[in-house]
PDB file of C-alpha atoms in Angstrom:
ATOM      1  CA  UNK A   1      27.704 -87.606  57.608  1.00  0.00           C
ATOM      2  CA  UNK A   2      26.508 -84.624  55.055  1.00  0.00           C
ATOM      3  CA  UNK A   3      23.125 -84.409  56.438  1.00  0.00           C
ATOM      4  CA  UNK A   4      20.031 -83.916  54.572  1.00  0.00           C
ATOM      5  CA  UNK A   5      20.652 -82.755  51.480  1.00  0.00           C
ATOM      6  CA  UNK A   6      18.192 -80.515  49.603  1.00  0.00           C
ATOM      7  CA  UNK A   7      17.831 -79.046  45.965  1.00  0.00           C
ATOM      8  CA  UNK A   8      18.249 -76.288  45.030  1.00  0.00           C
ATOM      9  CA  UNK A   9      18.941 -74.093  47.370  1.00  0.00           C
ATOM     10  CA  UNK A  10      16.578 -71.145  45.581  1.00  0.00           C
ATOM     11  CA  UNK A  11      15.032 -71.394  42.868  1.00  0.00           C
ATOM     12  CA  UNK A  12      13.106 -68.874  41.132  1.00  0.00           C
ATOM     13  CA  UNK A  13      10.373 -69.232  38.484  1.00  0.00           C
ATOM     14  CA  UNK A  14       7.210 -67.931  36.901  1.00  0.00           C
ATOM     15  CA  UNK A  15       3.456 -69.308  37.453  1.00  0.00           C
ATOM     16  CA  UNK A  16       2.811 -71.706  35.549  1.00  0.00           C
ATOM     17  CA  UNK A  17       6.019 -73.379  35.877  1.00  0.00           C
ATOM     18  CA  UNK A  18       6.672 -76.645  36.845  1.00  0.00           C
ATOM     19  CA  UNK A  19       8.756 -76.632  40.239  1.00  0.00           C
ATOM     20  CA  UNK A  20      11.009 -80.029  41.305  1.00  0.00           C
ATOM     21  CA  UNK A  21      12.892 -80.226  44.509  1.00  0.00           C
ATOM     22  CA  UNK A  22      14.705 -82.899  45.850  1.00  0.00           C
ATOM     23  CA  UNK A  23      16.102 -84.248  48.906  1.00  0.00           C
ATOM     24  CA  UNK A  24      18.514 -87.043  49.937  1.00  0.00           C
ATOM     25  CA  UNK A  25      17.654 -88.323  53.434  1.00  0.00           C
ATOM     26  CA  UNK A  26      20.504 -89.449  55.651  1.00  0.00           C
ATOM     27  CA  UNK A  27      22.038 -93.094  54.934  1.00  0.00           C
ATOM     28  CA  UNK A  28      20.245 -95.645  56.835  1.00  0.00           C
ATOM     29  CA  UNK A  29      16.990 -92.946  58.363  1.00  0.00           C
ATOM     30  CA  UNK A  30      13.682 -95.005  57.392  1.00  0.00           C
ATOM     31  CA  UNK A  31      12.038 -91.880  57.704  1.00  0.00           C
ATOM     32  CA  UNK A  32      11.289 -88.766  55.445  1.00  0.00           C
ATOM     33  CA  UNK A  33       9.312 -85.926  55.829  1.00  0.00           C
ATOM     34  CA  UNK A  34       8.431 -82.778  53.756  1.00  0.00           C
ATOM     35  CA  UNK A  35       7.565 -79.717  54.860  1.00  0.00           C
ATOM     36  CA  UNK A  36       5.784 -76.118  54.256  1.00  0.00           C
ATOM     37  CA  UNK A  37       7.280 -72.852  55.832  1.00  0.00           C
ATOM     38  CA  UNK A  38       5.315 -69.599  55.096  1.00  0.00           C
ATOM     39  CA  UNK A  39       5.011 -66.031  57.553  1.00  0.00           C
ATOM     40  CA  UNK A  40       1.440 -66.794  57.836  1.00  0.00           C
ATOM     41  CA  UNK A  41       0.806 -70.429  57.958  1.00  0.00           C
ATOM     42  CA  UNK A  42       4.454 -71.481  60.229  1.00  0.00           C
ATOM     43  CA  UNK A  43       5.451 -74.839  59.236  1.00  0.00           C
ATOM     44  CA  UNK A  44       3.433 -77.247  57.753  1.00  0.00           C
ATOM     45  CA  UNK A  45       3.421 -80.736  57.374  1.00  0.00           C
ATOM     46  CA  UNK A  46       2.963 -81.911  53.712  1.00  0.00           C
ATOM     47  CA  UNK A  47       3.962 -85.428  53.280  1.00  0.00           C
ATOM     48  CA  UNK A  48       5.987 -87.963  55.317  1.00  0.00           C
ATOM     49  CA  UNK A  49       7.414 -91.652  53.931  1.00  0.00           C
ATOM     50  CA  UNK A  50       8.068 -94.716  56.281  1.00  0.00           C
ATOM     51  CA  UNK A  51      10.252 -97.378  54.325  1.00  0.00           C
ATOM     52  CA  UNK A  52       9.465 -94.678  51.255  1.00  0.00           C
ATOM     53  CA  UNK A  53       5.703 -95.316  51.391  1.00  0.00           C
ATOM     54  CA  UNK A  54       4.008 -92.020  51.890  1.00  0.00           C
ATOM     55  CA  UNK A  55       2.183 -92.652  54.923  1.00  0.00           C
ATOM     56  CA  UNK A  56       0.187 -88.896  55.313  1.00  0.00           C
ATOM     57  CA  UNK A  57      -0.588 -86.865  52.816  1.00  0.00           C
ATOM     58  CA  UNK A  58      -3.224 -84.628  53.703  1.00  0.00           C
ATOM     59  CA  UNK A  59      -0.777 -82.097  54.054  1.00  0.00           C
ATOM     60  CA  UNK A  60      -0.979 -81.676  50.492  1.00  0.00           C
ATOM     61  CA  UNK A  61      -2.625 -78.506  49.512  1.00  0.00           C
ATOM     62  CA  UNK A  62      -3.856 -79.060  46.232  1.00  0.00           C
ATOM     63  CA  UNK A  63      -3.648 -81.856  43.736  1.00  0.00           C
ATOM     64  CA  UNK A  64      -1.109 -79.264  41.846  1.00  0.00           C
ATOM     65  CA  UNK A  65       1.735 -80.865  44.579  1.00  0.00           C
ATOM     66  CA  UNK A  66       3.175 -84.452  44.548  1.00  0.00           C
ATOM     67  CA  UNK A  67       5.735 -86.381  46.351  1.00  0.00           C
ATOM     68  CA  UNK A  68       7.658 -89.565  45.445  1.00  0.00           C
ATOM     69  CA  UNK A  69      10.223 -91.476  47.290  1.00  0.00           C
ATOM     70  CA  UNK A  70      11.328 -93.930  44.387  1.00  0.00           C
ATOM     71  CA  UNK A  71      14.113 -95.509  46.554  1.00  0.00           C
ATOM     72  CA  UNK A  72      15.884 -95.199  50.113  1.00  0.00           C
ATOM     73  CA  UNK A  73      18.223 -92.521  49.330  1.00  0.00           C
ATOM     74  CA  UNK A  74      15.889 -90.007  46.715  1.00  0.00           C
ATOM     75  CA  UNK A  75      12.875 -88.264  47.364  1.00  0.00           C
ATOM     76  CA  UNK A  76      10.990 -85.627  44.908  1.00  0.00           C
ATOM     77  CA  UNK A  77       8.475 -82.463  45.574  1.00  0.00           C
ATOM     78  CA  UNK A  78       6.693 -81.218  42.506  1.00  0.00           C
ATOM     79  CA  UNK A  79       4.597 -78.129  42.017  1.00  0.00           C
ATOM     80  CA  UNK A  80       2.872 -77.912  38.448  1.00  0.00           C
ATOM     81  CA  UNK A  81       1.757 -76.233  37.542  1.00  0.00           C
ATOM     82  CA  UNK A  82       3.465 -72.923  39.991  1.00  0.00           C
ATOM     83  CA  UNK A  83       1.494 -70.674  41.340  1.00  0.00           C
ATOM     84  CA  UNK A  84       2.833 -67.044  43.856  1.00  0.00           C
ATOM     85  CA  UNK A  85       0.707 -68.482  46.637  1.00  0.00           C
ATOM     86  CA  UNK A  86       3.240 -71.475  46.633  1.00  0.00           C
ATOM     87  CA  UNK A  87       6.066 -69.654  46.795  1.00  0.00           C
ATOM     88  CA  UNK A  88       7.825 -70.796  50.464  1.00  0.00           C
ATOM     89  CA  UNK A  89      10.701 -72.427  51.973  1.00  0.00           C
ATOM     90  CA  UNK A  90      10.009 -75.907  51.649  1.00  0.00           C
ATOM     91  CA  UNK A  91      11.954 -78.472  54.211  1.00  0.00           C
ATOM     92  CA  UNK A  92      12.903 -81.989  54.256  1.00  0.00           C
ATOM     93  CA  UNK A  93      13.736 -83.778  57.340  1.00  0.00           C
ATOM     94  CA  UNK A  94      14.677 -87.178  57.852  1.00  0.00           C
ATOM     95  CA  UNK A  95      14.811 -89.909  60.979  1.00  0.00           C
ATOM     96  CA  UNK A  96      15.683 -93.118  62.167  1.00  0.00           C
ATOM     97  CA  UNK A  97      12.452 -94.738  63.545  1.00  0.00           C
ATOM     98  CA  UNK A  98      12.501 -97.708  65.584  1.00  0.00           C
ATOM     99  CA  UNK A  99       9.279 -97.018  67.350  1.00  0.00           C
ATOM    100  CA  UNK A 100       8.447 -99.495  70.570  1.00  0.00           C
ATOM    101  CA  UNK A 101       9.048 -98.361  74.070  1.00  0.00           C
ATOM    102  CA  UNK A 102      12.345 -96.334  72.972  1.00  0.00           C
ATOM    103  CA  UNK A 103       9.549 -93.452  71.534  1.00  0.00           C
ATOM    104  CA  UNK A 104       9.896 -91.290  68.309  1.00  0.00           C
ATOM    105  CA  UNK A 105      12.945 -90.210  66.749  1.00  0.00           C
ATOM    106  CA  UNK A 106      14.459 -86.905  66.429  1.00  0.00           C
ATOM    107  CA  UNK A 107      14.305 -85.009  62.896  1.00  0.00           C
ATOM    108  CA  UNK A 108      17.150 -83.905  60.932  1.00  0.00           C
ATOM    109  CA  UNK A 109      16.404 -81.218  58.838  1.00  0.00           C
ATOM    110  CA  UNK A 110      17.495 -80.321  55.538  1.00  0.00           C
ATOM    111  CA  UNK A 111      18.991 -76.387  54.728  1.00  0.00           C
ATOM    112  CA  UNK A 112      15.590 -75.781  52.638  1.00  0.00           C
ATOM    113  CA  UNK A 113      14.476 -74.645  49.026  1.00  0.00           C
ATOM    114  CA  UNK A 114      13.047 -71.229  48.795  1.00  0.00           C
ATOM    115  CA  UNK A 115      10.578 -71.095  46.114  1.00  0.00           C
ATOM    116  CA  UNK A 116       9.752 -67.779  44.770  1.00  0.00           C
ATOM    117  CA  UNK A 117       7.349 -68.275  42.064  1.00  0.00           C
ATOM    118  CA  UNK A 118       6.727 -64.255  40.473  1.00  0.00           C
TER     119      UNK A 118
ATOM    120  CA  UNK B   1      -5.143 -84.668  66.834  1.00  0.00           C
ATOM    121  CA  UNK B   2      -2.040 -83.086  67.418  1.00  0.00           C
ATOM    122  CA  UNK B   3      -2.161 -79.695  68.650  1.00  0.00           C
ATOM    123  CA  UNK B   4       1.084 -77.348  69.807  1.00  0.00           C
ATOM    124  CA  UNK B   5       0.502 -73.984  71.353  1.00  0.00           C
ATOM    125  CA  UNK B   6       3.093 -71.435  71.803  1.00  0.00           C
ATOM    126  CA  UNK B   7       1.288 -68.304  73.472  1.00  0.00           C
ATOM    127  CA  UNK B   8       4.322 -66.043  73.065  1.00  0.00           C
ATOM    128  CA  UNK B   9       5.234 -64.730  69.709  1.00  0.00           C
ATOM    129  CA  UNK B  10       8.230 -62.752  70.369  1.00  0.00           C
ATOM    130  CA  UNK B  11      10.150 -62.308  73.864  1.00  0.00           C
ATOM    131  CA  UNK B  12      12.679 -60.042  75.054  1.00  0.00           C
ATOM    132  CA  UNK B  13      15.606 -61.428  77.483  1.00  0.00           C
ATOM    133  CA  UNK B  14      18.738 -59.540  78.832  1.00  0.00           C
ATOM    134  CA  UNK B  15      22.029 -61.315  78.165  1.00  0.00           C
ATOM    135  CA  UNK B  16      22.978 -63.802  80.425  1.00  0.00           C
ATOM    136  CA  UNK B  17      19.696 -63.516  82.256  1.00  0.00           C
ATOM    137  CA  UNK B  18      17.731 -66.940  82.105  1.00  0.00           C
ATOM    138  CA  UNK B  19      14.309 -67.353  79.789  1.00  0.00           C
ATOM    139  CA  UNK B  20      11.147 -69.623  79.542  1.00  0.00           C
ATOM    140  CA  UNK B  21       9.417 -69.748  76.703  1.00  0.00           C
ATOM    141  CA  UNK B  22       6.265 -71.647  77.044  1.00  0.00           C
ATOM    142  CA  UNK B  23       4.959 -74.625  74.672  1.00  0.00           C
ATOM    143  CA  UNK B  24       1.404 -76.447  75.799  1.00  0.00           C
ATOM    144  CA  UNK B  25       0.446 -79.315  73.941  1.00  0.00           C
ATOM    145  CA  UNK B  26      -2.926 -81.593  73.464  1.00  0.00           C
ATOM    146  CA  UNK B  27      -2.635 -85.457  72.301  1.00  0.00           C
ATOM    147  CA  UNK B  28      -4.905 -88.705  73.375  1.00  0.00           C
ATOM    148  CA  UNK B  29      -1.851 -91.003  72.856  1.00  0.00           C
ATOM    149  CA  UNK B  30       0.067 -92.051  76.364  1.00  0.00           C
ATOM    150  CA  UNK B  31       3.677 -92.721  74.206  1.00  0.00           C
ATOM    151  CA  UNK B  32       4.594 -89.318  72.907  1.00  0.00           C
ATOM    152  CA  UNK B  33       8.023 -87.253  72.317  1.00  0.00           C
ATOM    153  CA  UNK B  34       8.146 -83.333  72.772  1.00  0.00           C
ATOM    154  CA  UNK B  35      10.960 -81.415  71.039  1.00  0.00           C
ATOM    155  CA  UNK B  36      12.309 -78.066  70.467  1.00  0.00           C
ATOM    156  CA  UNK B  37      14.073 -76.397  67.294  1.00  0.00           C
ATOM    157  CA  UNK B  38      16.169 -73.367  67.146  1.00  0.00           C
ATOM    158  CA  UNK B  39      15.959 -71.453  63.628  1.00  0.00           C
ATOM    159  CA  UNK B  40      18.470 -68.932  63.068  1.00  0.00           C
ATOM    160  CA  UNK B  41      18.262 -65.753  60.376  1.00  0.00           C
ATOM    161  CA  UNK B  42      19.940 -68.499  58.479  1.00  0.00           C
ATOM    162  CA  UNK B  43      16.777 -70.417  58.406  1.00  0.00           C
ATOM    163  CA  UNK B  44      17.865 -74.029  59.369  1.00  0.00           C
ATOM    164  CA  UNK B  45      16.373 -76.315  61.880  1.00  0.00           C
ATOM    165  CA  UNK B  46      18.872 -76.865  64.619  1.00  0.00           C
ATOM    166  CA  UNK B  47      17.299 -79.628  67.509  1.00  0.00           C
ATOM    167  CA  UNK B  48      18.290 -78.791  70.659  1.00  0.00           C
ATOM    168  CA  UNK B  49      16.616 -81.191  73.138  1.00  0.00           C
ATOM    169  CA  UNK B  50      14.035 -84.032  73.626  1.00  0.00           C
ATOM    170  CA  UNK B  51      11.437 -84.923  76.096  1.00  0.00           C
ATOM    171  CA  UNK B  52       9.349 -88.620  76.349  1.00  0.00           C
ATOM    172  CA  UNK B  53       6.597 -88.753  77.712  1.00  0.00           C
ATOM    173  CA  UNK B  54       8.021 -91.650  79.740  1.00  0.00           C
ATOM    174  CA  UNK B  55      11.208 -89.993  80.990  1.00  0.00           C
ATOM    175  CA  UNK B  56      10.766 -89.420  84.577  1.00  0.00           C
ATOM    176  CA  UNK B  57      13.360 -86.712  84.607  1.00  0.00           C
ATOM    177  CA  UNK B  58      13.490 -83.149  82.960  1.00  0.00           C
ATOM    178  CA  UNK B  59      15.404 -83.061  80.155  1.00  0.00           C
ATOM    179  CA  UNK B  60      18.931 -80.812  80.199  1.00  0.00           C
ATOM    180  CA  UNK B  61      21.160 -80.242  77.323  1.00  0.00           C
ATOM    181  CA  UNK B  62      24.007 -77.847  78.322  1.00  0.00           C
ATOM    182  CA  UNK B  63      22.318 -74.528  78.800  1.00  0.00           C
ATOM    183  CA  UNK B  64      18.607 -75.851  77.618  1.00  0.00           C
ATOM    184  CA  UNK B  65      15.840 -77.761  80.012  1.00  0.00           C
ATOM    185  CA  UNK B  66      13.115 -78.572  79.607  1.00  0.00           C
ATOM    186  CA  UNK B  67      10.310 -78.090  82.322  1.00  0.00           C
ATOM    187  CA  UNK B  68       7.715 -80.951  81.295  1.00  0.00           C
ATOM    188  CA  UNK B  69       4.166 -80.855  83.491  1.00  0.00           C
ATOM    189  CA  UNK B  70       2.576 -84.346  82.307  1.00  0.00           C
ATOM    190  CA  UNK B  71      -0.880 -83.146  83.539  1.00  0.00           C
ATOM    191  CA  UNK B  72      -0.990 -79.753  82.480  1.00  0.00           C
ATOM    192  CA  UNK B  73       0.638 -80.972  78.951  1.00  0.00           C
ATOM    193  CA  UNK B  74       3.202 -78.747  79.049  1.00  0.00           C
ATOM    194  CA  UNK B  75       6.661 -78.594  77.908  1.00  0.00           C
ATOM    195  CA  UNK B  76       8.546 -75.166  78.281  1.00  0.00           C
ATOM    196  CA  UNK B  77      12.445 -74.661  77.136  1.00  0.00           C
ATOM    197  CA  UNK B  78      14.399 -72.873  79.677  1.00  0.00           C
ATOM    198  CA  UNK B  79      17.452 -71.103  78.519  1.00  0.00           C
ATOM    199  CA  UNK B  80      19.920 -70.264  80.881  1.00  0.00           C
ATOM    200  CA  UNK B  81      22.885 -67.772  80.770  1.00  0.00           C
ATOM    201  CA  UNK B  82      21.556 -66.223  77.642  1.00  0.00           C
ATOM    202  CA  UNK B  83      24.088 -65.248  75.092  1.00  0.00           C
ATOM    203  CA  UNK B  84      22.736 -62.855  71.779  1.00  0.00           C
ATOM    204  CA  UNK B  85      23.661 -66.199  69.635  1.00  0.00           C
ATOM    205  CA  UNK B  86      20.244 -67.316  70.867  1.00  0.00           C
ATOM    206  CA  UNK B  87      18.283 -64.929  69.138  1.00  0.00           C
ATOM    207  CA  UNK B  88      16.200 -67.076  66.961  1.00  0.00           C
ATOM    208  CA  UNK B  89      12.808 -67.849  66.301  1.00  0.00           C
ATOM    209  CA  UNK B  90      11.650 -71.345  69.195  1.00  0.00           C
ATOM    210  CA  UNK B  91      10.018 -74.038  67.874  1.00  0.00           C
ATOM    211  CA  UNK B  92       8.047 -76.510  69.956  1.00  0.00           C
ATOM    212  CA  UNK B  93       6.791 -79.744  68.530  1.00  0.00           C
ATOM    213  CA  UNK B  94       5.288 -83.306  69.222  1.00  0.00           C
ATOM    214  CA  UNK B  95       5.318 -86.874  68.105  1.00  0.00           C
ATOM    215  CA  UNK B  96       3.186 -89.674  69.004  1.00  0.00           C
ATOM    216  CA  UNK B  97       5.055 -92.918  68.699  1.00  0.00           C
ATOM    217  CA  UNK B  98       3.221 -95.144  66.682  1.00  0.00           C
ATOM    218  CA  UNK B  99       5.013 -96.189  63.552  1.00  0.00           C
ATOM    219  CA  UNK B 100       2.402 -95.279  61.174  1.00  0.00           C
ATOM    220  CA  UNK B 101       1.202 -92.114  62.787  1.00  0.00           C
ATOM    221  CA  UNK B 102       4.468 -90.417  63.999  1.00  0.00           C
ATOM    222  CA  UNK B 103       4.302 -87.230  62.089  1.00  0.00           C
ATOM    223  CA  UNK B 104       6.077 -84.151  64.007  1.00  0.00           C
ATOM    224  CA  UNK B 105       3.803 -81.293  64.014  1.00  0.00           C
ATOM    225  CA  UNK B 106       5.401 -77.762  65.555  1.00  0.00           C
ATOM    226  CA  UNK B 107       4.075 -74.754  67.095  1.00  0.00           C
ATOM    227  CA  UNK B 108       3.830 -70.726  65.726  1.00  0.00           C
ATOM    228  CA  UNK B 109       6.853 -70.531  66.796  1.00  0.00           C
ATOM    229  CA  UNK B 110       8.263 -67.595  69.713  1.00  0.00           C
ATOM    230  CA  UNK B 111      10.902 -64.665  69.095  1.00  0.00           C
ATOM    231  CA  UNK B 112      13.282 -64.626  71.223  1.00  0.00           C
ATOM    232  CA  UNK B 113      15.512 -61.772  71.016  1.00  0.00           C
ATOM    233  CA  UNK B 114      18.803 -61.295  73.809  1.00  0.00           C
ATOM    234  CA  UNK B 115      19.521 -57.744  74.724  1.00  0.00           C
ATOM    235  CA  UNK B 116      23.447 -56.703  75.511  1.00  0.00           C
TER     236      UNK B 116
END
């Protein structure tokens, strides 16, 4: 299995910019999560899909971000417009949940997307 | 809501000594999962062991356990046998286990750095 994949790896830009990353959950996880990683905040939860329906958002800093998970196997984070205060390494993680009495799944992370937005 | 404290934001451990590094944790729902992450200077997520709030047992996974207290709510990582590989920043985090509320929400974080 490859993992989570995430793209790009880096990715540089100026404000004002509009900022895609993507992610490809493992084959068969029901489960996909996006997430935040900055010095001073740690890692933040942004988003997370069941059966791609976002589920949580309130993660979402500002109406400037927005997620979609348009099938099983593709999910999208955009930043527009870009702003330095965004600039992070942004996960995605994916699981298998099957919830019930066998409990909550682990998460497989992606490598991340650093954002640097000058 | 959710709430992971890790008190310790960097530690200090002599190779091949053992280490705790302490995670507490607050949540009103009785079917829960605790877990811990190992990120590397590389920056990825590596899992290294679960907990349910169920399992009667500690978890062990090779070198990690994991000392759960139920009623205190806490969930430390014990590393035995250190080795300078596991210098790298600790994550603890937590799950409930309802389907539509099962986000994972992690600690600060603790440094651990091994000493030759």
């Amino acid at each position: 299995d490859a993992g989570v994949i995430q793209s790009p790896r880096h990715e540089v830009t100026e404000m004002g910019q509009e900022v895609t990353l993507r992610c490809k959950p493992i084959s068969g996880h029901n489960s996909l999560f996006w997430y935040r990683q900055t010095m001073m905040r740690g890692l933040e939860l942004l988003i997370y899909f069941n059966n791609n329906v976002p589920i949580d958002d309130s993660g979402m800093p500002e109406d400037r971000f927005s997620a979609k998970m348009p099938n099983a196997s593709f999910s999208t984070l955009k930043i527009q417009p870009s702003e330095p205060r965004d600039s992070a390494v942004y996960f995605c993680a994916s699981s298998l949940e099957v919830g019930g009495p066998l409990g909550p799944s682990v998460l497989t992370f992606g490598a991340g997307s650093r954002l640097t937005v000058l | 809501a959710q709430k992971i404290t890790q008190t310790q934001p960097g530690m200090f451990v002599q190779e091949k000594e053992a280490v705790t590094l302490d995670c507490t944790y607050d949540t009103s729902d009785p079917s829960y999962g605790l877990f811990w992450y190992k990120q590397p200077s590389s920056g990825e997520m590596i899992f290294l062991i679960y907990q349910g709030s169920y399992d009667q047992q500690n978890a062990t996974e090779g070198r990690y356990s994991l000392n759960f207290q139920k009623a205190r709510k806490s969930a430390n990582l014990v590393i035995s046998a250190s080795q300078l590989g596991d210098s790298a920043m600790y994550f603890c985090a937590m799950r409930e286990a309802s389907y539509n509320n099962n986000d994972m929400r992690f600690g600060a974080g603790t440094r651990l750095t091994v000493k030759p």
